[in-house]
Coordinates of C-alpha atoms and ligand atoms in Angstrom, one line a residue:
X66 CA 113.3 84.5 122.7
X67 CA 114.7 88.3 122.6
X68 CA 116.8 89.8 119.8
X69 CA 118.5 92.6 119.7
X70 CA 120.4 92.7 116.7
X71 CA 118.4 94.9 114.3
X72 CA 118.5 98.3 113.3
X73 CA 114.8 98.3 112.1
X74 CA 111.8 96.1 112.4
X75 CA 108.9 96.3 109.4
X76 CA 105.4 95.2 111.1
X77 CA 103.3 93.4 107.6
X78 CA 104.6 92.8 104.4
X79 CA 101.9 94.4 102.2
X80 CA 103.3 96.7 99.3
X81 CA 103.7 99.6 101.8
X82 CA 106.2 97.2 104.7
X83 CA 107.7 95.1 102.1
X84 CA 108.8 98.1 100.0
X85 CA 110.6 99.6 102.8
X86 CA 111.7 96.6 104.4
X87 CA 113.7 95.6 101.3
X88 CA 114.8 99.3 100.6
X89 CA 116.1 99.8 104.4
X90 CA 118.3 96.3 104.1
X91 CA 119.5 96.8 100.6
X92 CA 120.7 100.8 102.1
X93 CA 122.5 98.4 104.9
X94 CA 120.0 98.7 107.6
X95 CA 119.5 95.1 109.4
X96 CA 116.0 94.7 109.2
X97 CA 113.6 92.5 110.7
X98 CA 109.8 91.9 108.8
X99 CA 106.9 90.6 111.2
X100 CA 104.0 89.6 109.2
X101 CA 101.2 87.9 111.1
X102 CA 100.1 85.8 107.9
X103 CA 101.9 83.1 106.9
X104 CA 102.3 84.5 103.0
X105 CA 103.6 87.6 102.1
X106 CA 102.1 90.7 100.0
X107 CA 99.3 91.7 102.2
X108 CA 96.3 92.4 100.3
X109 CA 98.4 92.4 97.1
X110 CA 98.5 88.6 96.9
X111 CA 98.1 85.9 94.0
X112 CA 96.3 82.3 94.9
X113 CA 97.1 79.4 92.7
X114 CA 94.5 76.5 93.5
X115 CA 93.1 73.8 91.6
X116 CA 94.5 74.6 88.2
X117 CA 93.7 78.6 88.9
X118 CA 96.2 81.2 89.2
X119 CA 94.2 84.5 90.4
X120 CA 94.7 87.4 92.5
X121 CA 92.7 87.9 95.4
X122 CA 92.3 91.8 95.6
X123 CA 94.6 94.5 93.7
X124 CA 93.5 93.7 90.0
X125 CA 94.7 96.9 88.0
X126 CA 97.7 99.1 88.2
X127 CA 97.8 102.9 87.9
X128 CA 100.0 104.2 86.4
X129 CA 101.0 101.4 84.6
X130 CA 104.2 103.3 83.4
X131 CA 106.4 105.0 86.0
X132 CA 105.2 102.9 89.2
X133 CA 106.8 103.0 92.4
X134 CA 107.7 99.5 91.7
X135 CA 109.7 100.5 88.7
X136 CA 112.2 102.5 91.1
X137 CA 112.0 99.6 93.6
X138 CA 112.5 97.2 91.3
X139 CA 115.8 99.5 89.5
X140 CA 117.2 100.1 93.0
X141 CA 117.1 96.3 94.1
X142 CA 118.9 95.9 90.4
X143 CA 116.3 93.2 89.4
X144 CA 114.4 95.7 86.6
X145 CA 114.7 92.5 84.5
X146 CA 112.1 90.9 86.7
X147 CA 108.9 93.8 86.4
X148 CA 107.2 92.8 83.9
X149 CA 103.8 94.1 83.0
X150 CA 101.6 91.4 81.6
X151 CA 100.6 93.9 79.2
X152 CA 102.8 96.6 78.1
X153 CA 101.2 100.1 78.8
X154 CA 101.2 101.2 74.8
X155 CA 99.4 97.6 74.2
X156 CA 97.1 98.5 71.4
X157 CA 94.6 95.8 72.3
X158 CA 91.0 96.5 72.8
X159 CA 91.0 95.6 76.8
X160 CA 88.6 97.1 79.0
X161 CA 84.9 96.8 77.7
X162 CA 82.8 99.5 79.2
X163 CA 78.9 98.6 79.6
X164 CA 76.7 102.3 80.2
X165 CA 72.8 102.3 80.9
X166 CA 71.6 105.8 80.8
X167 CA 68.3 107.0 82.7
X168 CA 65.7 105.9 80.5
X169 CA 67.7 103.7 78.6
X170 CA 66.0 99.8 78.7
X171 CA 69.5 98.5 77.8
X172 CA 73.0 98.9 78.5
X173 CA 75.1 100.0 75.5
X174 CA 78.7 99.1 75.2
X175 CA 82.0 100.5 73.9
X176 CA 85.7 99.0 74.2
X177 CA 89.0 100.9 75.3
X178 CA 92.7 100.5 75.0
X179 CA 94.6 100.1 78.8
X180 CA 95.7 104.3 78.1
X181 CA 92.2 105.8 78.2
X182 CA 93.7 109.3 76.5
X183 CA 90.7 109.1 73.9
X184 CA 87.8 110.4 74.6
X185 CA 85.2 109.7 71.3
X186 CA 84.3 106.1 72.1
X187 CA 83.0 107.4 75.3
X188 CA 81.2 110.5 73.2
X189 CA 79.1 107.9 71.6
X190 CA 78.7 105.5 74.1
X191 CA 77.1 108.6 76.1
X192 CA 75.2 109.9 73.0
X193 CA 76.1 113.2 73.5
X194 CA 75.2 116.4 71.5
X195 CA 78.3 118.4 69.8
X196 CA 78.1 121.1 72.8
X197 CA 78.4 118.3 75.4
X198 CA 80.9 116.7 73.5
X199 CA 83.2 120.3 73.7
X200 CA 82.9 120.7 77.1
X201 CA 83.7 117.3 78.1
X202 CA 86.8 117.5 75.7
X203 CA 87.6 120.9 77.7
X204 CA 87.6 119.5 81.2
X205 CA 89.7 116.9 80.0
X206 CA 92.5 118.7 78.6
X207 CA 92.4 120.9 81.7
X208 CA 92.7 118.1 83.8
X209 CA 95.9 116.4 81.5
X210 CA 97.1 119.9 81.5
X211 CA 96.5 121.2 85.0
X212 CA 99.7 122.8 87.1
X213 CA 100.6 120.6 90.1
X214 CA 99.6 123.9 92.6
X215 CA 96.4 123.6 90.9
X216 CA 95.7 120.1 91.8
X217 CA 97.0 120.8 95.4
X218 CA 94.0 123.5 95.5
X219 CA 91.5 120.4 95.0
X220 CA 92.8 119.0 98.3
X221 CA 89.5 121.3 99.9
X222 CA 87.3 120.1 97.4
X223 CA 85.0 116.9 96.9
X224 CA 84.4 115.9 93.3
X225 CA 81.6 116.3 93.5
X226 CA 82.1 119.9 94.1
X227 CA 84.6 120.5 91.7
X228 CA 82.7 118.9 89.0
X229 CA 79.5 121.4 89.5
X230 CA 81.8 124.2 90.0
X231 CA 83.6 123.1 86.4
X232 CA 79.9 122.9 85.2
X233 CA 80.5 119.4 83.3
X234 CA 77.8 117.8 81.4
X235 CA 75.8 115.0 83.8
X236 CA 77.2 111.8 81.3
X237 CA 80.4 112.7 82.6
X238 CA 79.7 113.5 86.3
X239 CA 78.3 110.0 86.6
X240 CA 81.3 108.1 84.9
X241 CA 83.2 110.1 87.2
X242 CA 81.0 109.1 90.2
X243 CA 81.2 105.5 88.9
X244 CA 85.2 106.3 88.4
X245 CA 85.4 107.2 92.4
X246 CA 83.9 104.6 93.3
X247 CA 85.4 101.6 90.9
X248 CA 89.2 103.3 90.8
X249 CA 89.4 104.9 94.9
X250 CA 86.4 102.8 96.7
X251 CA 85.1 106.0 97.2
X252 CA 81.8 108.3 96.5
X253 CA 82.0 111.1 94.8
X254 CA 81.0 113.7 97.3
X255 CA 84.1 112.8 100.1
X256 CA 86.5 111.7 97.9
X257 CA 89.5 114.6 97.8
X258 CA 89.0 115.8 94.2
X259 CA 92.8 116.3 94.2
X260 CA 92.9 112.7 94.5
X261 CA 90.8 111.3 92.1
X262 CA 92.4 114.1 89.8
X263 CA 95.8 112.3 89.9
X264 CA 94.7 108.9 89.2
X265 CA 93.0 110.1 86.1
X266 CA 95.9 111.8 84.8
X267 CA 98.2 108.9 85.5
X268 CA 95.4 106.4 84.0
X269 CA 95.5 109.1 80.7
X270 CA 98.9 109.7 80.4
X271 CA 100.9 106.5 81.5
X272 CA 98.3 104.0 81.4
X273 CA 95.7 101.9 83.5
X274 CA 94.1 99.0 84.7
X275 CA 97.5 96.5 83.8
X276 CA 98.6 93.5 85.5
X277 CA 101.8 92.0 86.3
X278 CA 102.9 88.1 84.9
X279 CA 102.4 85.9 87.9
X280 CA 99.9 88.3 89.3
X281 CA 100.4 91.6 91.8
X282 CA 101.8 88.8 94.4
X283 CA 104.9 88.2 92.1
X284 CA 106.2 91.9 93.4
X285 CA 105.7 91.3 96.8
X286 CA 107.6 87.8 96.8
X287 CA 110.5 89.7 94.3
X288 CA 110.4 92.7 97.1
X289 CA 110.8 89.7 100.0
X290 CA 113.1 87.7 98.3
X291 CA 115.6 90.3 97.6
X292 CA 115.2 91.3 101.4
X293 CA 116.1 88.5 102.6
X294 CA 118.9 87.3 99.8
X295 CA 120.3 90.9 101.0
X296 CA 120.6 89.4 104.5
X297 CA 117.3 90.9 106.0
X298 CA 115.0 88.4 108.4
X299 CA 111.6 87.7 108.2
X300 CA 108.7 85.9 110.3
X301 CA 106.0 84.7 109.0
X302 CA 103.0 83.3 111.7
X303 CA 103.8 86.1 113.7
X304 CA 101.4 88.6 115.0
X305 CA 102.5 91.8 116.9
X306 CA 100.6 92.0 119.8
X307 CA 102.2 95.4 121.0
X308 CA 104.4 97.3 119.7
X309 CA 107.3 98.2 123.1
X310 CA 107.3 102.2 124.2
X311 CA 110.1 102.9 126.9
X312 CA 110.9 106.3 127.3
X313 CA 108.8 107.6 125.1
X314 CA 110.4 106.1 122.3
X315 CA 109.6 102.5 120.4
X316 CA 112.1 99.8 121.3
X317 CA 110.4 96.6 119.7
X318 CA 107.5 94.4 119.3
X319 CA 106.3 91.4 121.5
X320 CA 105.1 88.5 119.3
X321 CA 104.0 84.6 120.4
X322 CA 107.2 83.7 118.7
X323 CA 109.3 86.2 120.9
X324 CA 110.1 89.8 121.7
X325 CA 112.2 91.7 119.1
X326 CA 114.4 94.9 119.7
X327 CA 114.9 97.9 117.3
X328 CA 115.7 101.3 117.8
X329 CA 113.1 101.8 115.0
X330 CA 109.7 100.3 114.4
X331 CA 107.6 101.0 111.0
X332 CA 104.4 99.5 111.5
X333 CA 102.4 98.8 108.0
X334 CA 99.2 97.5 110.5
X335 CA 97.4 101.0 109.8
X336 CA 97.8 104.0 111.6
X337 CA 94.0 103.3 113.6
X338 CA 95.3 99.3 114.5
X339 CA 98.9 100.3 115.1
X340 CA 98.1 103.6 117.7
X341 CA 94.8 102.6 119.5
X342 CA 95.7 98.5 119.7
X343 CA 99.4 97.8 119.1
X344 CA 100.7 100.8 121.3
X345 CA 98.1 101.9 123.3
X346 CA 96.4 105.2 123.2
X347 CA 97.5 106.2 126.8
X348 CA 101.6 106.5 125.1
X349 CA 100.2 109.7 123.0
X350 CA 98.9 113.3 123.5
X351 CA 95.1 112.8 124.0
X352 CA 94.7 115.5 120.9
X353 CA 96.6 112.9 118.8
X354 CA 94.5 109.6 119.9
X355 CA 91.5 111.8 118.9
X356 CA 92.3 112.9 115.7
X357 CA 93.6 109.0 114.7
X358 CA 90.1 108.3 115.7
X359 CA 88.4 110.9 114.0
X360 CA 90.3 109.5 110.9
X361 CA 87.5 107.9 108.6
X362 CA 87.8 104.8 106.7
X363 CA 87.8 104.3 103.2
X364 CA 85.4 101.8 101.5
X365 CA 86.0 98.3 100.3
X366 CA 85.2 95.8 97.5
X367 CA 82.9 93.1 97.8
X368 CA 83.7 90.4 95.2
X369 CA 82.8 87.1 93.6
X370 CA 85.0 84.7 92.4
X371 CA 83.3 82.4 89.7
X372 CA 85.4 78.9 88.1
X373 CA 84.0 78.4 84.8
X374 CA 83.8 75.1 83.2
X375 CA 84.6 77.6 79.5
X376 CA 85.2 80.9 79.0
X377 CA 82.4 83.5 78.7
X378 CA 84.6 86.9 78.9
X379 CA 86.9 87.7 76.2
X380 CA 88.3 91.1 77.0
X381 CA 91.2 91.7 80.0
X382 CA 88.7 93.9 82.1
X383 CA 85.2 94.8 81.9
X384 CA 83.1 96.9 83.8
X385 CA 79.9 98.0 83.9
X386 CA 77.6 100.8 85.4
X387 CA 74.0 102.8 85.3
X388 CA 73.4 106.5 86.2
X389 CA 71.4 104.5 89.2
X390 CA 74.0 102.2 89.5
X391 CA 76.6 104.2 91.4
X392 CA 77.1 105.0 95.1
X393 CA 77.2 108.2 96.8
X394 CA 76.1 109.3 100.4
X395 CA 72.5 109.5 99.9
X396 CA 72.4 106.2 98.2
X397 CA 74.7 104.4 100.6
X398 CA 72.6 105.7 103.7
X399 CA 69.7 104.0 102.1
X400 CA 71.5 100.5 101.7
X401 CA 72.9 100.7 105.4
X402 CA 68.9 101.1 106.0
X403 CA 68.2 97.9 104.1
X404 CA 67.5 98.7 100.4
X405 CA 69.5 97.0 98.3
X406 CA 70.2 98.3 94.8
X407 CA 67.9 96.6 91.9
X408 CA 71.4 97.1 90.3
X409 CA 75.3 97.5 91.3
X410 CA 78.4 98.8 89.4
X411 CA 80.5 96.2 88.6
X412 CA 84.4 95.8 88.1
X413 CA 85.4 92.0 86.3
X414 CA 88.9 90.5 85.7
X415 CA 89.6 88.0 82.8
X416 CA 92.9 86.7 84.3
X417 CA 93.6 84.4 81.2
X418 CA 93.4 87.5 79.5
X419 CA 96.9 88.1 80.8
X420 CA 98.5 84.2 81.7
X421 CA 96.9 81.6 79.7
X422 CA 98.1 79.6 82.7
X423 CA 95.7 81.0 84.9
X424 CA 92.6 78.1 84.4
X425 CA 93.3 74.4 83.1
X426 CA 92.8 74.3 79.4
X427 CA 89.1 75.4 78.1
X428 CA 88.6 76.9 81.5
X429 CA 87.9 80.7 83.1
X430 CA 88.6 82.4 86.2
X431 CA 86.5 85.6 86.3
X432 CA 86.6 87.8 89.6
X433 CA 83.8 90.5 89.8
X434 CA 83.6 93.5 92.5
X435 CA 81.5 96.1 93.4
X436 CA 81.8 98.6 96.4
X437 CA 80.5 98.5 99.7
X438 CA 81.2 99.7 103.5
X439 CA 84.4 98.3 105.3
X440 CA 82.4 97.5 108.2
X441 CA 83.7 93.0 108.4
X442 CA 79.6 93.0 110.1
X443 CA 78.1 95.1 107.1
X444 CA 74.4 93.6 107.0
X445 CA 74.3 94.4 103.3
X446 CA 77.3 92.9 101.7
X447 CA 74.8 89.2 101.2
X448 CA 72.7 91.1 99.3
X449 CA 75.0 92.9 97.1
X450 CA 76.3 89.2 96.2
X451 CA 72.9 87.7 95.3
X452 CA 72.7 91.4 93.0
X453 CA 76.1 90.8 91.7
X454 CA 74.7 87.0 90.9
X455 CA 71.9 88.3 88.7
X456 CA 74.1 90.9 86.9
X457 CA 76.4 88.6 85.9
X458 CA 73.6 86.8 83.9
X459 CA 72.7 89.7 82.4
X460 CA 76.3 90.4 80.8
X461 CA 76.8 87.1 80.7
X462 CA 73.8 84.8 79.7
X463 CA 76.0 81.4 79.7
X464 CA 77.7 81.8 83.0
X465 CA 75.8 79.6 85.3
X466 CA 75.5 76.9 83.0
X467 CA 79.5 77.3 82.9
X468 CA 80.0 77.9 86.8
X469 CA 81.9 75.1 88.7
X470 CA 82.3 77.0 91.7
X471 CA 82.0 80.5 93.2
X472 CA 83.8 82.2 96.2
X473 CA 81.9 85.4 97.8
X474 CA 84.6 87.4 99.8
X475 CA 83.9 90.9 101.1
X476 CA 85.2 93.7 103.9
X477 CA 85.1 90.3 106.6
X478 CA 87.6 88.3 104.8
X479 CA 89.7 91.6 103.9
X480 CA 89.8 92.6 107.6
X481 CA 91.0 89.0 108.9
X482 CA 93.4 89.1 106.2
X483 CA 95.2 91.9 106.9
X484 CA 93.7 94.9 108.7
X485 CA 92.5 94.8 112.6
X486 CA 89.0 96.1 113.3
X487 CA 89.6 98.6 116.3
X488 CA 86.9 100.9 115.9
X489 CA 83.2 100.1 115.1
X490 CA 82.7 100.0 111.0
X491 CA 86.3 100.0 110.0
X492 CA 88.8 96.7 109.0
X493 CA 87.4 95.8 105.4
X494 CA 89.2 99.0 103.8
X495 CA 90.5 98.7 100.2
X496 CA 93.0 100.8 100.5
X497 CA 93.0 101.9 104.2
X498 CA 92.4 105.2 105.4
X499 CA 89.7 107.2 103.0
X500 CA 91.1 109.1 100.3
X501 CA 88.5 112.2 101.1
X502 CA 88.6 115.5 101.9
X503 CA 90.6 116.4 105.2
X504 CA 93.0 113.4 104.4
X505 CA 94.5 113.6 101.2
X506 CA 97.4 115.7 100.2
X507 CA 98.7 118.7 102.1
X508 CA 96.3 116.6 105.0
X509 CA 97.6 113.2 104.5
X510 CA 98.5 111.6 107.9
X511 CA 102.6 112.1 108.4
X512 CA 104.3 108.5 108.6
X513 CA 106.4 110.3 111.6
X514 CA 103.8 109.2 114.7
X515 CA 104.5 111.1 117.6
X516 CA 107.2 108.9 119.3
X517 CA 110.6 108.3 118.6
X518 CA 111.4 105.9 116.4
X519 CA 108.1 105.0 115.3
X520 CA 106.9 105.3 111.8
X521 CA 103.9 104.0 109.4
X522 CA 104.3 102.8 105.7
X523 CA 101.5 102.2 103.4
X524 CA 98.3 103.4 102.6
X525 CA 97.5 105.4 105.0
X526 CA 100.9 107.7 105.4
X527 CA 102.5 110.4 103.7
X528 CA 101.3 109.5 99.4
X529 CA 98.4 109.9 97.1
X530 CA 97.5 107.7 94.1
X531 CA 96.1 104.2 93.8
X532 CA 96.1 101.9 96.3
X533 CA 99.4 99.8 95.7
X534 CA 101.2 102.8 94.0
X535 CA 100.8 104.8 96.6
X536 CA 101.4 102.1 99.5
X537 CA 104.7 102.1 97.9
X538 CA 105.4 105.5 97.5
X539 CA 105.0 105.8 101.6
X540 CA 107.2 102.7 101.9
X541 CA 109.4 104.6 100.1
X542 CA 109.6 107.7 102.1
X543 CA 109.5 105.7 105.5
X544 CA 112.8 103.8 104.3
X545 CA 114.7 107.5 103.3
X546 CA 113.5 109.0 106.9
X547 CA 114.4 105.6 109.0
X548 CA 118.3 106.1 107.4
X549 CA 118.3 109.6 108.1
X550 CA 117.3 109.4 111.7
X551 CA 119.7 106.5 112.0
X552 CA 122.2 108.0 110.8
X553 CA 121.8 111.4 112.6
X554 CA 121.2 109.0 116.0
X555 CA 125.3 107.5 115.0
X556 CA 126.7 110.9 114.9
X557 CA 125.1 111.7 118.1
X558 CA 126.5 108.7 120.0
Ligands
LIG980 C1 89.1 94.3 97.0 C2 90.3 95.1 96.8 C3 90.6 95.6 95.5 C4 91.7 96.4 95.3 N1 92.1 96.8 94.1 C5 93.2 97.5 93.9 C6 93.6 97.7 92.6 O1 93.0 97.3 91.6 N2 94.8 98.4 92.4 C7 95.5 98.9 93.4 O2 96.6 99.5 93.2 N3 95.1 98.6 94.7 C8 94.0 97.9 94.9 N4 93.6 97.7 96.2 C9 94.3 98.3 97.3 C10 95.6 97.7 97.7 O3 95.5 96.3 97.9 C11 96.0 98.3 99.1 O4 96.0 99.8 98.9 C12 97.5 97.9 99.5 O5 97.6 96.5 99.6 C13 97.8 98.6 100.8 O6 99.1 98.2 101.2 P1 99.6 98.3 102.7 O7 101.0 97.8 102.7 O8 99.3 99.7 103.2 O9 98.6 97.3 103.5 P2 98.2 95.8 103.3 O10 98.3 95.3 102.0 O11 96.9 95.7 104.1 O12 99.4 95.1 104.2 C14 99.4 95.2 105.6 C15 100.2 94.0 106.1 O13 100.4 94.1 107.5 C16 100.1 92.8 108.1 N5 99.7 93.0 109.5 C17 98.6 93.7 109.9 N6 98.6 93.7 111.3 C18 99.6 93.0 111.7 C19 100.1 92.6 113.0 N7 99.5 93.0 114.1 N8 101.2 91.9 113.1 C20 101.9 91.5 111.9 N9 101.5 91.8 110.7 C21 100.3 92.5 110.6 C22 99.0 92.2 107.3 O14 98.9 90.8 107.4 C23 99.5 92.6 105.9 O15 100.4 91.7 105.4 C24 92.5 96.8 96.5 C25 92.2 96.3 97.7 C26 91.1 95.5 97.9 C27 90.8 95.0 99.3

């Protein structure tokens, strides 16, 4: 089979393709979405099985209020149809915070609202002195307050070296090194502090950590639907195997179900996956191939899934971490040389906080998370779970008595769901290329690849933020660019 009659074709329909694919058909631009899975949403997509409704990876948005899915959603002229499961002025206590300082025998706990703007129920969970106390309350307004060129000046900088340079009390250096690594699958001494900057001030001024009803898949099937009620095709089962180069430009994408020809192809595959595997390294400048090798990963999210026979967690969110607890280079060097952690951050997900519907009556779905490398053969990622196991008991005495059944998914399962493994240690990425110094901001990969006609969308092109935010934002961008170059290639005919 060979078709010729698109303008565009969209490879994956994660939130970076789908948002452009639908964007690009709704502008008029025939477009054509190849997604090699036979669901749609990517990573952002929610499992209903046995009774459960849950989502398998993106549990929190940032920034709740004034998403890119807001725009998407007012441009397709379905607004009606975003809705937060939780609205982001929600007054609720949701996120419970669990802290175990150095010394400390026990964790101590404190509870949040989604907008974490308030900073005295973390003063006491730190059990700070008044001077501490003032200079946390300092950095913080700085940061709500800080000019946009500021911020842009942080690109250079790691946290880590921004938060010594600022001189901030240690309580708050390590909720900001648990922060990097819970909110950006980071540590804190690569991650861009530029980056981690923005999501902060999103997460304080327009909220946090919210869901959507139906789950973070719902916007992805809105995003398709729309495409396609708009008269856009898509194919699901249908891997790209290469992505066509003639003349130096892209011309389409050979698939087991067929070749397909556009004068434009957006891959949403990943910049590594879609230049060294799906074109081929030998179509670019051999500066280029080197620097999309050089590109280093970010870091991923091993979870557990446990099906409880009755509830044990009672707030939306819940996370929990120890000044030991967190993960920066020198620790994760010495779990890649076999020590496993006594103890790990975790990050847990009451879904019936948000849809009752989510477990049969009486019943709980809890998902729990912690970081770990995005290598799909990481030796350590077993040992993090049995870790994760005994923690869970700690916080949550009852839960094995209550477990039905667990499910143990890590960078393996995220890498065969959506993201090739071309290069050693790299495929199990939360959010796909690392947000650290060198690639954020002013140094963010271009979604323009050097060849005609061939752009990427998602989170590893042209935006900052959180994960699914900013996978939108690029999708965004790609769809504006794609109807400008069509457009200019009409006049030129
Ligand atoms: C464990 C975990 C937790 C996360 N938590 C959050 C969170 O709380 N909040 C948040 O905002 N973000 C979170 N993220 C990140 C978020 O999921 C990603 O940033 C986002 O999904 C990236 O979107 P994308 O479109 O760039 O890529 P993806 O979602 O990976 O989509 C890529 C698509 O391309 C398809 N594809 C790939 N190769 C091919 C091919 N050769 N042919 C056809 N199709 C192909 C894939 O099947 C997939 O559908 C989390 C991610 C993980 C893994």
């Amino acid at each position: 089979m060979e078709d010729t009659s698109y303008d565009a074709i969209v490879v994956g329909s994660g939130p970076g393709g789908a948002s452009c694919a639908t964007l690009l058909q709704k502008r008029g631009i025939r477009t054509l979405i190849v997604e090699k899975n036979d669901f749609v949403g990517g990573k952002m997509v929610s499992i209903e099985k046995d009774g459960y409704a849950y989502d398998l990876f993106p549990h929190g948005q940032v920034p709740m209020r004034g998403s890119q899915f807001e725009a998407i959603f007012d441009e397709l002229g379905v607004r009606d149809e975003f809705e937060p499961a939780l609205e982001p002025d929600d007054d609720r206590d949701i996120i419970k915070i669990a802290y175990r300082k150095r010394g400390w025998d026990e964790y101590r706990f404190t509870v949040q609202g989604q907008a974490m703007a308030d900073p005295t129920p973390f003063f006491k969970l730190w059990d700070m002195d008044t001077e501490a106390e003032q200079k946390v309350l300092a950095f913080m307004t700085g940061l709500v307050t800080m000019p946009e060129e500021e911020i842009d000046r942080l690109d250079d900088l790691t946290m880590h070296e921004y938060l010594i340079e600022q001189d901030v009390p240690f309580e708050l250096y390590s909720y900001l090194a648990f922060h990097a690594n819970a909110s950006l699958a980071e540590p804190i001494d690569l991650v861009s502090a530029s980056e981690q900057v923005r999501i902060m001030r999103q997460m304080m001024l327009q909220g946090g950590g919210g869901q959507y009803k139906g789950g973070f898949g719902t916007l992805a099937k809105v995003m398709i639907r729309e495409f396609e009620k708009n008269g856009g095709t898509m194919i699901t089962n249908a891997r790209v195997e290469k992505i066509v180069i003639e003349n130096g430009a892209a011309t389409g994408v050979v698939t087991a179900q067929g070749t397909f020809r556009a004068p434009i192809v957006v891959s949403s595959a990943g910049i590594q996956p879609t230049v060294l595997k799906l074109v081929g390294e030998e179509h670019f400048d051999r500066s280029y191939a080197n620097y999309v090798k050089g590109l280093v990963p970010g870091w991923a999210f091993t979870s557990v899934r446990y099906f409880l026979d009755k509830p044990v967690m009672d707030v939306a969110m819940y996370v929990a971490y120890a000044d030991e607890s967190w993960i920066d280079m020198e620790r994760f060097i010495r779990m890649k040389e076999g020590h496993i952690p006594d103890e790990v951050i975790l990050f847990m997900v009451n879904h019936s906080f948000y849809d009752e519907k989510a477990a049969p009556p009486g019943k709980q779905v809890l998902v729990s998370g912690t970081i770990c490398s995005p290598d799909p053969d990481a030796k350590e990622i077993e040992g993090l779970w049995k870790v994760m196991d005994k923690q869970m008991q700690r916080f949550f005495p009852e839960i094995w008595a209550a477990t039905e059944r667990r499910e143990y998914a890590g960078p393996r399962e995220i890498s065969s769901l959506t993201r090739d493994a071309v290069l050693p240690g790299q495929g199990g990425e939360c959010v796909g290329l690392g947000q650290v110094v060198g690639q954020c901001g002013r140094d963010k990969p271009s979604v323009t690849a050097p060849i005609r006609g061939l752009y990427y969308a998602g989170t590893d092109a042209g935006a900052a933020g959180m994960g699914t935010h900013q996978a939108t934002l690029s999708g965004t961008e790609v769809a504006r660019l794609v109807g400008h170059e069509l457009r200019r290639r009409q006049k030129m005919q």
